[in-house]
Coordinates of C-alpha atoms in Angstrom, one line a residue:
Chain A
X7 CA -10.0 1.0 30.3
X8 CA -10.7 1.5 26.7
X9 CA -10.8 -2.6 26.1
X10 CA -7.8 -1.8 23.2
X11 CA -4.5 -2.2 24.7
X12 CA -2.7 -0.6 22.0
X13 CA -5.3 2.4 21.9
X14 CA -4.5 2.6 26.0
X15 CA -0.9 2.4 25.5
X16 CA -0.7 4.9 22.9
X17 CA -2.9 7.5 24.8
X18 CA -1.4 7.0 28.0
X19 CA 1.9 8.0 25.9
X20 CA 0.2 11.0 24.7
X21 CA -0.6 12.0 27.9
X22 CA 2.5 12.0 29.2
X23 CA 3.8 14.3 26.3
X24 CA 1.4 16.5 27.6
X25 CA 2.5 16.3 31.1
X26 CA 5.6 17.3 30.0
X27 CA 5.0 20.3 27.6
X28 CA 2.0 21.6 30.8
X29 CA 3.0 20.6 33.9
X30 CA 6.4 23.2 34.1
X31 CA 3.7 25.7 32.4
X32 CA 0.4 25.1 35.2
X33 CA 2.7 23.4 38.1
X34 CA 2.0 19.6 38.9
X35 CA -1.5 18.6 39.8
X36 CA -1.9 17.4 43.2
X37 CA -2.8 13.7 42.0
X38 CA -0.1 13.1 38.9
X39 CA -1.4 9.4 38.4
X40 CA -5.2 10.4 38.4
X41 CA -4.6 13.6 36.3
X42 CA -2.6 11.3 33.5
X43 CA -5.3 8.5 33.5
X44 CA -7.8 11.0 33.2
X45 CA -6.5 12.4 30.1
X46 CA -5.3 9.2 28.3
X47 CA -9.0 8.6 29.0
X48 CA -10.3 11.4 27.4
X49 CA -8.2 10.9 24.5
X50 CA -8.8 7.8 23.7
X51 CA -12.3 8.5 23.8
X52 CA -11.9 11.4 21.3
X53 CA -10.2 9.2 18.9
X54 CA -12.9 6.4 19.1
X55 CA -15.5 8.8 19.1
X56 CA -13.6 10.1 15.9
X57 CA -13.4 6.9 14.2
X58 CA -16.6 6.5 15.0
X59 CA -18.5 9.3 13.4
X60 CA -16.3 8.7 10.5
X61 CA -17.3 5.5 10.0
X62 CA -20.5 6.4 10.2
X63 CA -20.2 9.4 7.6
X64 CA -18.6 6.8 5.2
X65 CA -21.5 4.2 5.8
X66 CA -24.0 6.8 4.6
X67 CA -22.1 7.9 1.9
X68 CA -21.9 4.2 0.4
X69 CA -24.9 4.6 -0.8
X70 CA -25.4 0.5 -1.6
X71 CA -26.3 -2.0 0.7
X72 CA -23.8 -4.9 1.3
X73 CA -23.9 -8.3 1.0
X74 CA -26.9 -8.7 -1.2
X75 CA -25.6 -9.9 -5.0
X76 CA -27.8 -11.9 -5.8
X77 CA -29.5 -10.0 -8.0
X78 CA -25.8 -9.9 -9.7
X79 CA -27.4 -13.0 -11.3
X80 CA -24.6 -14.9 -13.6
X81 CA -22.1 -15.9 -13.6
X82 CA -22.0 -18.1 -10.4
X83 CA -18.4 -18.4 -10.6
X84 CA -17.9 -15.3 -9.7
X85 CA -20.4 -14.4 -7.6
X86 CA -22.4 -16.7 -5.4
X87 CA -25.0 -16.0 -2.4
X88 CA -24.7 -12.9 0.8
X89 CA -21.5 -13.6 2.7
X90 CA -20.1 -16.0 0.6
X91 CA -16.7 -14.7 2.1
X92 CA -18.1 -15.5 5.5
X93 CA -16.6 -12.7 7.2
X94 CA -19.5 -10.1 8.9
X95 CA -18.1 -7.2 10.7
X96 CA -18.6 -3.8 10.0
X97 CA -14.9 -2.5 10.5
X98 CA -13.9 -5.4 7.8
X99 CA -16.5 -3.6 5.3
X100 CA -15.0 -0.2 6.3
X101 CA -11.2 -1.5 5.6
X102 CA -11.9 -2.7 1.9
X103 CA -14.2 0.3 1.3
X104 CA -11.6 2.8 2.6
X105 CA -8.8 0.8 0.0
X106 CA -11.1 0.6 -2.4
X107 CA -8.8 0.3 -5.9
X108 CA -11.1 2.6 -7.9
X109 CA -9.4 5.0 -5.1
X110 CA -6.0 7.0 -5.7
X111 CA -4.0 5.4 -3.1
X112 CA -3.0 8.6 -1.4
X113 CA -6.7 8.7 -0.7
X114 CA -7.0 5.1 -0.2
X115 CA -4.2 5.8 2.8
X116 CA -5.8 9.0 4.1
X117 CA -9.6 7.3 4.4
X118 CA -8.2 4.7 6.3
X119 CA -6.4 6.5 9.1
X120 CA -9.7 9.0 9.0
X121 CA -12.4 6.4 9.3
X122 CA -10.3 3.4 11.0
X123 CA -7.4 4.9 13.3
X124 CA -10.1 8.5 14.1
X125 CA -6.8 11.1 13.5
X126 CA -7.6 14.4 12.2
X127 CA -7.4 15.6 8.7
X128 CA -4.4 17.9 10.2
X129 CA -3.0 14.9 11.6
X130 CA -2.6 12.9 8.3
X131 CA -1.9 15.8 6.6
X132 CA 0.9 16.3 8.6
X133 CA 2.1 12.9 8.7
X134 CA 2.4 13.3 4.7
X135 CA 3.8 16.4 4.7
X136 CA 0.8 18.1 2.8
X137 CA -1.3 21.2 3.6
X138 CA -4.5 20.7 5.3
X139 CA -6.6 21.8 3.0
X140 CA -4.9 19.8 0.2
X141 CA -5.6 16.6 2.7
X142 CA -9.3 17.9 3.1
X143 CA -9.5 18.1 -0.6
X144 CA -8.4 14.8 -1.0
X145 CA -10.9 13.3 1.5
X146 CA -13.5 14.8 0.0
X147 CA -13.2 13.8 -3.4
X148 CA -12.7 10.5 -2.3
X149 CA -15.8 10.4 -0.2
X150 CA -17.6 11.9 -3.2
X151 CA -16.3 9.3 -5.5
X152 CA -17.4 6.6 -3.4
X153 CA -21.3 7.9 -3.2
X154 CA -21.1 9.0 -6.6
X155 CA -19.8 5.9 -8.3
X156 CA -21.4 3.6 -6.4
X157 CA -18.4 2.5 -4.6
X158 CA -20.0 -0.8 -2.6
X159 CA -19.6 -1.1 1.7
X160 CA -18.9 -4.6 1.9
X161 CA -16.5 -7.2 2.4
X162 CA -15.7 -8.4 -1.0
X163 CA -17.5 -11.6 -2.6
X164 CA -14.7 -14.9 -1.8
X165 CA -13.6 -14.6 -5.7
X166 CA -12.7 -11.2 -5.5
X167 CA -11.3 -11.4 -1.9
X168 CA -7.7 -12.2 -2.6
X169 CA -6.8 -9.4 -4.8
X170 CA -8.7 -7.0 -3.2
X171 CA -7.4 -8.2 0.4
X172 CA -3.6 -8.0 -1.1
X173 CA -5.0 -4.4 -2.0
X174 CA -5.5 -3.7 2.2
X175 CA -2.4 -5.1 2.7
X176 CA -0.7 -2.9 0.5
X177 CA -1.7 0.0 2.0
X178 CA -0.8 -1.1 5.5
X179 CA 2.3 -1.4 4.2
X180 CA 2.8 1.4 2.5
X181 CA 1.5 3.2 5.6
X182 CA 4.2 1.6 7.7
X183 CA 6.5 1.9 5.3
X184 CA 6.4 5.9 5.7
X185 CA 6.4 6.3 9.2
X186 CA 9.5 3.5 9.6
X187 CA 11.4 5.6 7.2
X188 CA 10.8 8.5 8.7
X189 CA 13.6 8.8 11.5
X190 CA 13.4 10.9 14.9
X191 CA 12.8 14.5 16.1
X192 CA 10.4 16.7 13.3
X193 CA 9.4 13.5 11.9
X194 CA 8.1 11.7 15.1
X195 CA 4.8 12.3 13.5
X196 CA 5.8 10.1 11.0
X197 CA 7.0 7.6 13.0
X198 CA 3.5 7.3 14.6
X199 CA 2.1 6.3 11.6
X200 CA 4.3 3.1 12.5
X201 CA 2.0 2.4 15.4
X202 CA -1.5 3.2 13.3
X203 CA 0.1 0.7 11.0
X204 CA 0.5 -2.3 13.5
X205 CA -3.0 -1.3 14.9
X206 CA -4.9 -1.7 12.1
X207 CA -2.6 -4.8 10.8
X208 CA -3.6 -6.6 14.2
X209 CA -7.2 -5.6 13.9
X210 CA -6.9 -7.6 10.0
X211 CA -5.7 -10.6 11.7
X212 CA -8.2 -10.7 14.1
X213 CA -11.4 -10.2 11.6
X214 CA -9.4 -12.6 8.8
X215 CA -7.7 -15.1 11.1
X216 CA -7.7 -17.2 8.3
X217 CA -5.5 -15.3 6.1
X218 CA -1.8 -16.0 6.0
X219 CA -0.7 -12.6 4.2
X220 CA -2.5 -10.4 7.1
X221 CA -0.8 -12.3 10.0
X222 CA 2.6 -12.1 7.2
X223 CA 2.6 -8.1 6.5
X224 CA 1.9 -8.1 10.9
X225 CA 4.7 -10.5 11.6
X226 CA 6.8 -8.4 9.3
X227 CA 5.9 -4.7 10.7
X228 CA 6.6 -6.2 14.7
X229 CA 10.3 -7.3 13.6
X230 CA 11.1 -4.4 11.8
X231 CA 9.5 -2.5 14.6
X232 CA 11.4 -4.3 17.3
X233 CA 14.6 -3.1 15.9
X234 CA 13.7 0.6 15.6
X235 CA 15.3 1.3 18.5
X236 CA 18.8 0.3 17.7
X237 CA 18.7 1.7 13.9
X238 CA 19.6 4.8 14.7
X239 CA 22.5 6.1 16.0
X240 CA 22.9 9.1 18.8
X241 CA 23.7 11.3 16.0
X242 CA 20.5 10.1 13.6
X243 CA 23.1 8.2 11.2
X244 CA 21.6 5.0 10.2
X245 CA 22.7 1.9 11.7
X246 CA 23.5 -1.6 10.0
X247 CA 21.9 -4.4 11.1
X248 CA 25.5 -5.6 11.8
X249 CA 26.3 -3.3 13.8
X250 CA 22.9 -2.9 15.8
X251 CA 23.3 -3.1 19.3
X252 CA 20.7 -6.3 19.8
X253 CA 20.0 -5.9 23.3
X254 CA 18.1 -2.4 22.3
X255 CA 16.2 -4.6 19.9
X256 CA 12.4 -5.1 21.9
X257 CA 12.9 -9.0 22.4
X258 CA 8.9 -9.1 23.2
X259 CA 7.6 -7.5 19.8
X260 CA 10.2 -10.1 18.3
X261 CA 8.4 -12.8 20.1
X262 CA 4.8 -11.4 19.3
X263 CA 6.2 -11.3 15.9
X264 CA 7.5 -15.0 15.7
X265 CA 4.2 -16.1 17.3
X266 CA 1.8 -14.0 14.7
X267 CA 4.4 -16.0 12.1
X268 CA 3.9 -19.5 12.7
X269 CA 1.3 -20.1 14.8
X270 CA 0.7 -23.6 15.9
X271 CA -0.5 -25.9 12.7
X272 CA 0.4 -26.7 9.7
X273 CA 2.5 -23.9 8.0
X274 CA 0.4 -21.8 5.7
X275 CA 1.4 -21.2 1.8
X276 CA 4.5 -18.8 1.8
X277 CA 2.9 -15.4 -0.3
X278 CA 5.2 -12.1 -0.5
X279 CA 4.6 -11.0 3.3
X280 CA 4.5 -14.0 4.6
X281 CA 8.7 -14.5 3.1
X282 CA 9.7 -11.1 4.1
X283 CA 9.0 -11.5 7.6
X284 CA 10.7 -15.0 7.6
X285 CA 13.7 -13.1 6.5
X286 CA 13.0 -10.5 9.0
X287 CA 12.9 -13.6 11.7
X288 CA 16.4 -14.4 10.6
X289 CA 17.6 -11.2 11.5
X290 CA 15.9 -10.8 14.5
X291 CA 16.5 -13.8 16.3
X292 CA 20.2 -14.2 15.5
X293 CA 22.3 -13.5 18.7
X294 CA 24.9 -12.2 17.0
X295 CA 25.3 -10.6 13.5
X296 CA 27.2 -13.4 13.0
X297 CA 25.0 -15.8 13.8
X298 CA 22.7 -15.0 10.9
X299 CA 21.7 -17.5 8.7
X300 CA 22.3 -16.0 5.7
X301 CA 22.2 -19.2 3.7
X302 CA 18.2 -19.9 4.8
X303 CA 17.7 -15.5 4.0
X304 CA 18.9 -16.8 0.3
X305 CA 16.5 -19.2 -0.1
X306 CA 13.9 -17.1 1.0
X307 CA 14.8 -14.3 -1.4
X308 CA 15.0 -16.8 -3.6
X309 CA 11.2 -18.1 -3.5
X310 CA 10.2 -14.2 -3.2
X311 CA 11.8 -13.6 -6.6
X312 CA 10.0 -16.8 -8.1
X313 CA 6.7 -15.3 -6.6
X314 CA 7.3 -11.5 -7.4
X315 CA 10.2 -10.6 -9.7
X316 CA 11.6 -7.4 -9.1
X317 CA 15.5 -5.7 -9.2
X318 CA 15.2 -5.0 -5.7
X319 CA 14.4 -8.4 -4.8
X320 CA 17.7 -9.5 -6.7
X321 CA 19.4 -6.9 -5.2
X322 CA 18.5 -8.8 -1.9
X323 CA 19.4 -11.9 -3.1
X324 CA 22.8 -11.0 -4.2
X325 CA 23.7 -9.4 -0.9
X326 CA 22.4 -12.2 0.6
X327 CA 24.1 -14.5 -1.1
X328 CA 27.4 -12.7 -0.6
X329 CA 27.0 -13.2 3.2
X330 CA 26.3 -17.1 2.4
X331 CA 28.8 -17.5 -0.5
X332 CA 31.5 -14.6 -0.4
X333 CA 31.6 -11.1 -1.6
X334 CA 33.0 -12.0 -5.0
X335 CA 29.1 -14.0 -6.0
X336 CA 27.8 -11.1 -4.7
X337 CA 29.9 -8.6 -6.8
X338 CA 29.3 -10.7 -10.1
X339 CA 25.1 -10.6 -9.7
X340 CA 25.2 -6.8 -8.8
X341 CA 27.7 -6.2 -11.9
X342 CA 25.0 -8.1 -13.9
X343 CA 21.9 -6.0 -12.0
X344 CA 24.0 -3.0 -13.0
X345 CA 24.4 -3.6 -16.5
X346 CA 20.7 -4.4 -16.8
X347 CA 20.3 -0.7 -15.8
X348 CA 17.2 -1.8 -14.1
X349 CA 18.1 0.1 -10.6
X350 CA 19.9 3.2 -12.7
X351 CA 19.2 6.0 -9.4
X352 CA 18.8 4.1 -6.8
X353 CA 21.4 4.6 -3.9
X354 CA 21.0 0.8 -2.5
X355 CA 22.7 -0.4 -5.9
X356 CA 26.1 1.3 -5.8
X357 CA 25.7 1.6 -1.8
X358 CA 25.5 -2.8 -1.7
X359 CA 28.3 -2.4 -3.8
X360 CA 30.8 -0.5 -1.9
X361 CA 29.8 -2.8 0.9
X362 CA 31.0 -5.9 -0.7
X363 CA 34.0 -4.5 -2.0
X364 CA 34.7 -2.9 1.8
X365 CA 34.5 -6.2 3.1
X366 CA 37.0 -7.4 0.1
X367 CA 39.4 -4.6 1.0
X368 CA 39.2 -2.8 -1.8
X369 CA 39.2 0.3 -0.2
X370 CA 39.3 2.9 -3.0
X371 CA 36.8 1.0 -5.2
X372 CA 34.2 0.9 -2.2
X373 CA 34.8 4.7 -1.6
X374 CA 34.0 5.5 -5.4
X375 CA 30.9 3.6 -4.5
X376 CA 29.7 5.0 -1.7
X377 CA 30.3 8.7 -3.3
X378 CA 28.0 7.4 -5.8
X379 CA 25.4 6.4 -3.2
X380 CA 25.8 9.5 -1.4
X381 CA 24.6 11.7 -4.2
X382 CA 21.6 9.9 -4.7
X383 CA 20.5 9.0 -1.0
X384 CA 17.7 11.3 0.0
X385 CA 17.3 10.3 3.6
X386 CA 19.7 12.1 6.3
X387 CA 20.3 9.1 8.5
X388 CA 21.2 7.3 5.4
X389 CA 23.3 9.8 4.3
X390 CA 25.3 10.4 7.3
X391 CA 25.7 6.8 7.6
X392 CA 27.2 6.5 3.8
X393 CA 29.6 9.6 4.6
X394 CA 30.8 7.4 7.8
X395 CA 31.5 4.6 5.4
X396 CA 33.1 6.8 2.8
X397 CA 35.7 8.8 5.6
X398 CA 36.4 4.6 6.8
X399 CA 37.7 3.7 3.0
X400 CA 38.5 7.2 1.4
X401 CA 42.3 6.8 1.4
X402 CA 42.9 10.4 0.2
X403 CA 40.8 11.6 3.5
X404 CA 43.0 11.6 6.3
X405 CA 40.4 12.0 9.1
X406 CA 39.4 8.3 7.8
X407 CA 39.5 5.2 10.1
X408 CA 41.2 2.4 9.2
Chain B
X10 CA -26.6 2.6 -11.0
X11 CA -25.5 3.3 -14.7
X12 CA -22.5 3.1 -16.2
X13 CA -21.0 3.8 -19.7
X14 CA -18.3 1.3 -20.5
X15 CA -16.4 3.2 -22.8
X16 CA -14.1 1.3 -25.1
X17 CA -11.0 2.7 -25.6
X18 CA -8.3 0.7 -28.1
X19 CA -5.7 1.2 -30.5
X20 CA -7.3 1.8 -33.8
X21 CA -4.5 1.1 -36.0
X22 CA -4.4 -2.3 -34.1
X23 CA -8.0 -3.1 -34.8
X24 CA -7.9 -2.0 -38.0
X25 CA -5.1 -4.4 -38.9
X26 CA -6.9 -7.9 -38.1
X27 CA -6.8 -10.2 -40.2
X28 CA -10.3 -11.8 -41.3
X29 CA -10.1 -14.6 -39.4
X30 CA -9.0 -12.3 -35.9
X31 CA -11.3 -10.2 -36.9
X32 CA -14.0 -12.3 -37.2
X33 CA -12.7 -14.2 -33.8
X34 CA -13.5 -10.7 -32.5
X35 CA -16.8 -10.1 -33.6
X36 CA -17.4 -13.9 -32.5
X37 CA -15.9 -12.8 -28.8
X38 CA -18.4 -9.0 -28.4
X39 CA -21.2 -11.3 -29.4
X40 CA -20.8 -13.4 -26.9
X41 CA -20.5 -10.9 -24.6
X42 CA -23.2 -9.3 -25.6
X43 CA -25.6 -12.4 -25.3
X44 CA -24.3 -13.3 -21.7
X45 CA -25.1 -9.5 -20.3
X46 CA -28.0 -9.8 -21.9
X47 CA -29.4 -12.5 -20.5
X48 CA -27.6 -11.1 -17.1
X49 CA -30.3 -7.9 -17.8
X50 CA -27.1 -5.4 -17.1
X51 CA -27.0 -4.2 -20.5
X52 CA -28.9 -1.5 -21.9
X53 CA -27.4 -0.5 -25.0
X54 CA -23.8 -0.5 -26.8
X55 CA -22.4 0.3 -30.4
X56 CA -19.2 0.0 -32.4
X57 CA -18.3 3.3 -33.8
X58 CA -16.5 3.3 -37.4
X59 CA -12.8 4.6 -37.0
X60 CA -11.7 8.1 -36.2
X61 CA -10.7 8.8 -40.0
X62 CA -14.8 8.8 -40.5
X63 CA -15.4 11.4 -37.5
X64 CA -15.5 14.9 -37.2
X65 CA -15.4 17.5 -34.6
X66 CA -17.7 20.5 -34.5
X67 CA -17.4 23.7 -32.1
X68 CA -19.2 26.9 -31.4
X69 CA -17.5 29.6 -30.8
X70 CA -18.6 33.1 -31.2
X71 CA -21.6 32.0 -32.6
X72 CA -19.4 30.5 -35.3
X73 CA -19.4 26.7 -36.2
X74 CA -16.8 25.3 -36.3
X75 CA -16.5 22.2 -38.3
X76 CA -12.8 19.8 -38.3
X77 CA -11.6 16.8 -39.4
X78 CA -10.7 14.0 -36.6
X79 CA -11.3 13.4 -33.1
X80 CA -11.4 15.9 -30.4
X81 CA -7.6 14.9 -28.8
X82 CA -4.8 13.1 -30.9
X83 CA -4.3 9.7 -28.2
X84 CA -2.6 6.7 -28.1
X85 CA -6.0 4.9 -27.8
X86 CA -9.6 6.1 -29.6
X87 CA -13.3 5.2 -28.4
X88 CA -14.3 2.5 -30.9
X89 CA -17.4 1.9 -29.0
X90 CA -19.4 2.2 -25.9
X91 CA -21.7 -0.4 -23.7
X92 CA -24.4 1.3 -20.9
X93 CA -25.6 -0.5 -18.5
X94 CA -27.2 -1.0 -15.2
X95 CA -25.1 -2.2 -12.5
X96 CA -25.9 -2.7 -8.9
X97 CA -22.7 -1.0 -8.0
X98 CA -19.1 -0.2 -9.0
X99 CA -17.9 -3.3 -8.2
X100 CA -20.0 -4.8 -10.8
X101 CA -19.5 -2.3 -13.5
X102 CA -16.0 -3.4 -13.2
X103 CA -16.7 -6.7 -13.3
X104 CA -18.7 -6.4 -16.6
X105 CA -15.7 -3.7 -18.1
X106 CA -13.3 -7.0 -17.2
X107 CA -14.9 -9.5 -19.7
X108 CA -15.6 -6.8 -22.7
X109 CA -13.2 -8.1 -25.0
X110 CA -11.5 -5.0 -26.0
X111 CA -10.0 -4.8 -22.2
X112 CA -7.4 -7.4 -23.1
X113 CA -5.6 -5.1 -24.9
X114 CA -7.0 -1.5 -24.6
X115 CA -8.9 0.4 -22.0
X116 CA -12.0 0.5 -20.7
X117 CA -13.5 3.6 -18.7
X118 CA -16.1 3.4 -16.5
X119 CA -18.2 6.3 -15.9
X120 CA -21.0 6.5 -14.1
X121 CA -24.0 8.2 -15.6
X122 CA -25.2 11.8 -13.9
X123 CA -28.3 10.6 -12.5
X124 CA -30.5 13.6 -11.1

């Protein structure tokens, strides 16, 4: 119908939400099945006619023509003849103009689901819990800083494509990143922003086939995906990954997701997507929580802190390395992460903690943690999950499990 | 499309070369300077002595008024400027990468008000 199955999918969705909400209200039309694929159609046609006329807008508005340096003249090295990069399509040009770096990234964010995924200024503005005419604002001063400054609508010459491509990749991420943390109800706008995400990730894949990172940060967003499902609780408390029920986990977008992975070939250079979703493959293809292979996640959090350093990234590795080793490695490398004061604020640190020591059986000590946790955890599912943990090891609570 | 690459660097850093870093440095913006010119992208660029030598002069109320110093107290001071002609921002940023000053201050690119 619209040729983009996700598109198709999406709207058919959308027009069953509105089924729902008009249907009780004008009575059900006399051909249900016509009625809906009449107004998935219609939708999806707004949005591409949307993305469309944006695009468009933002073609004019780069002023520059694309392609053409060789007037650039020297140095050679870093910029050679026209399409160098040998990549020529016009949503590709609109993807690295929209993440432009010269470009706040809130903006970078809001061009790109303006110009590439066609939702409404409200829409985004929604999604990120701003005003719309703050969002508006922010559009247009983006817009105006890409005419005025000359910001160029192309792909980006082959020696400035791999910094500027991890620059795309970023903001996918990012934009997955705030709809997957989002949880249900109020913030199932959020949670859309999930699906833009994975859209535009798969459209990267196909225009750069032949770039690891983009098939890596795609790979990663269909496992995490897969397992939204069984995340949450009835009650909206987060769930661990140990105790996720895995046959609410979507065993296709696992598969997709292994397939986007490691395609058939020789296996590609490992870069800081393309590791996270091999950790993410762990945890989605083990039957069992206890069938994880915790000792291969290790590793892998292992190479990712050679490649990109970063206290969260040990924070990783010592959990993971508790499952593979024993709490008591774990304890020692989050004392040491502790003492560094590196993660000072942030819940995960005393939260990993209280985990390790739960497991332990040191009851009390795990409580104290998780009662640290607790008053720095913003997000409610989180929350109510910690205060689960905290009534399990709280020995002074008598409503507490055993 | 103009630009003006403004360097932006801590004086007190600068000021404290030694002769031969100092000459190193001269050595480095000249060769800069030769390879954008040959490029054709620049159009004109100067060092600009240290903030202790500048002053600041307003009007207001028909009054002048003349001060010591720079206009804002910062981390970093302008110690000089290059414009140039760049096919687009991309480029401009490109040429603000190799000024030597970048290493360790800041460059800002600003595009020139063209009418």
């Amino acid at each position: 119908m619209t040729g983009d199955w996700d598109l198709a999918e999406e709207c058919a969705q959308d027009a069953f939400a509105r089924a729902l909400d008009r249907w009780p209200r004008d009575g059900v039309p006399d051909r249900p099945g016509a009625w809906l694929t009449t107004t998935a159609r219609h939708r999806a046609m707004d949005r591409l006619r949307r993305a469309r006329t944006e695009a468009e807008k933002l073609r004019e508005i780069a002023a520059t023509s694309y392609g053409d340096y060789g007037d650039y003249g020297d140095p050679p090295d870093r910029y050679g003849p026209p399409d160098e990069s040998g990549i020529e399509d016009d949503r590709l040009r609109l993807i690295f103009t929209c993440c432009h770096p010269a470009l706040p990234l809130d903006a970078r964010v809001a061009l790109t689901l303006r110009t590439l995924a066609g939702l409404t200024t409200a829409e985004i503005a929604r999604a990120f819990l701003v005003g719309d005419q703050a969002m508006a604002k922010r559009l247009v001063r983006a817009k105006a800083k890409i005419r005025e400054a000359h910001i160029p609508y192309r792909v980006p010459p082959a020696p400035l494509l791999p910094e500027r491509t991890a620059g795309v990749l970023a903001v996918l991420y990012l934009l997955f990143n705030e709809g997957y943390s989002a949880s249900e109800g109020a913030d199932l706008i959020r949670t859309g922003l999930c699906a833009e995400a994975i859209r535009l990730a798969r459209l990267l894949v196909e225009l750069m086939p032949d770039e690891p990172e983009a098939r890596g940060l795609l790979a990663l967003m269909l496992f995490h995906d897969a397992r939204r499902e069984g995340r949450v609780d009835a009650d909206g408390a987060l769930v661990p990954l140990e105790e996720q029920d895995r046959r609410r986990w979507n065993a296709a977008t696992v598969a997709e997701g292994l397939a986007v992975l490691w395609p058939p070939g020789p296996p590609d250079r490992p870069g800081f997507y393309r590791l996270q979703a091999a950790i993410a493959a762990c945890h989605a293809t083990a039957p069992t929580a206890a069938d994880t292979d915790w000792p291969r996640i290790a590793r892998l959090y292992g190479r990712l802190r050679e490649l990109t350093p970063s206290p969260v990234v040990e924070l990783n590795l010592a959990v993971a390395r508790a499952m593979a080793e024993g709490p008591a490695v774990g304890l020692e490398l989050i004392a040491e992460l502790e003492s560094s004061g590196a993660l000072a604020g942030y819940h995960l640190l005393p939260a990993a903690r209280a985990d390790l020591l739960r497991r332990l059986g040191r009851d009390g000590e795990a409580a104290a943690g998780y009662r640290a946790a607790l008053a720095l955890a913003a997000s409610e599912p989180e929350r109510a999950y910690l205060r689960r943990r905290l009534r399990e090891t709280d020995e002074t609570d008598e409503t507490g499990g055993a | 499309m103009r630009y003006l690459l403004i360097i932006c660097t801590d004086e007190n850093t600068t000021g404290a070369l030694g002769p031969e870093e100092g000459a190193a440095m001269l050595a480095d913006y000249t060769a800069f300077g030769e390879e954008m010119g040959r490029r054709g992208v620049l159009l004109g660029g100067e060092r600009l002595r240290p903030t202790s030598d500048a002053t600041t002069v307003r009007v207001r109320q028909d009054e002048v008024l003349v001060a010591d110093g720079p206009f804002a107290e910062t981390k970093e001071q302008v110690g000089g400027y290059y414009l140039v002609d760049c096919k687009d921002l991309d480029e401009a940023i490109e040429v603000a990468s190799r000024i030597p000053g970048a290493r360790h201050g800041t460059i800002e690119v600003r595009p020139i008000w063209e009418r």
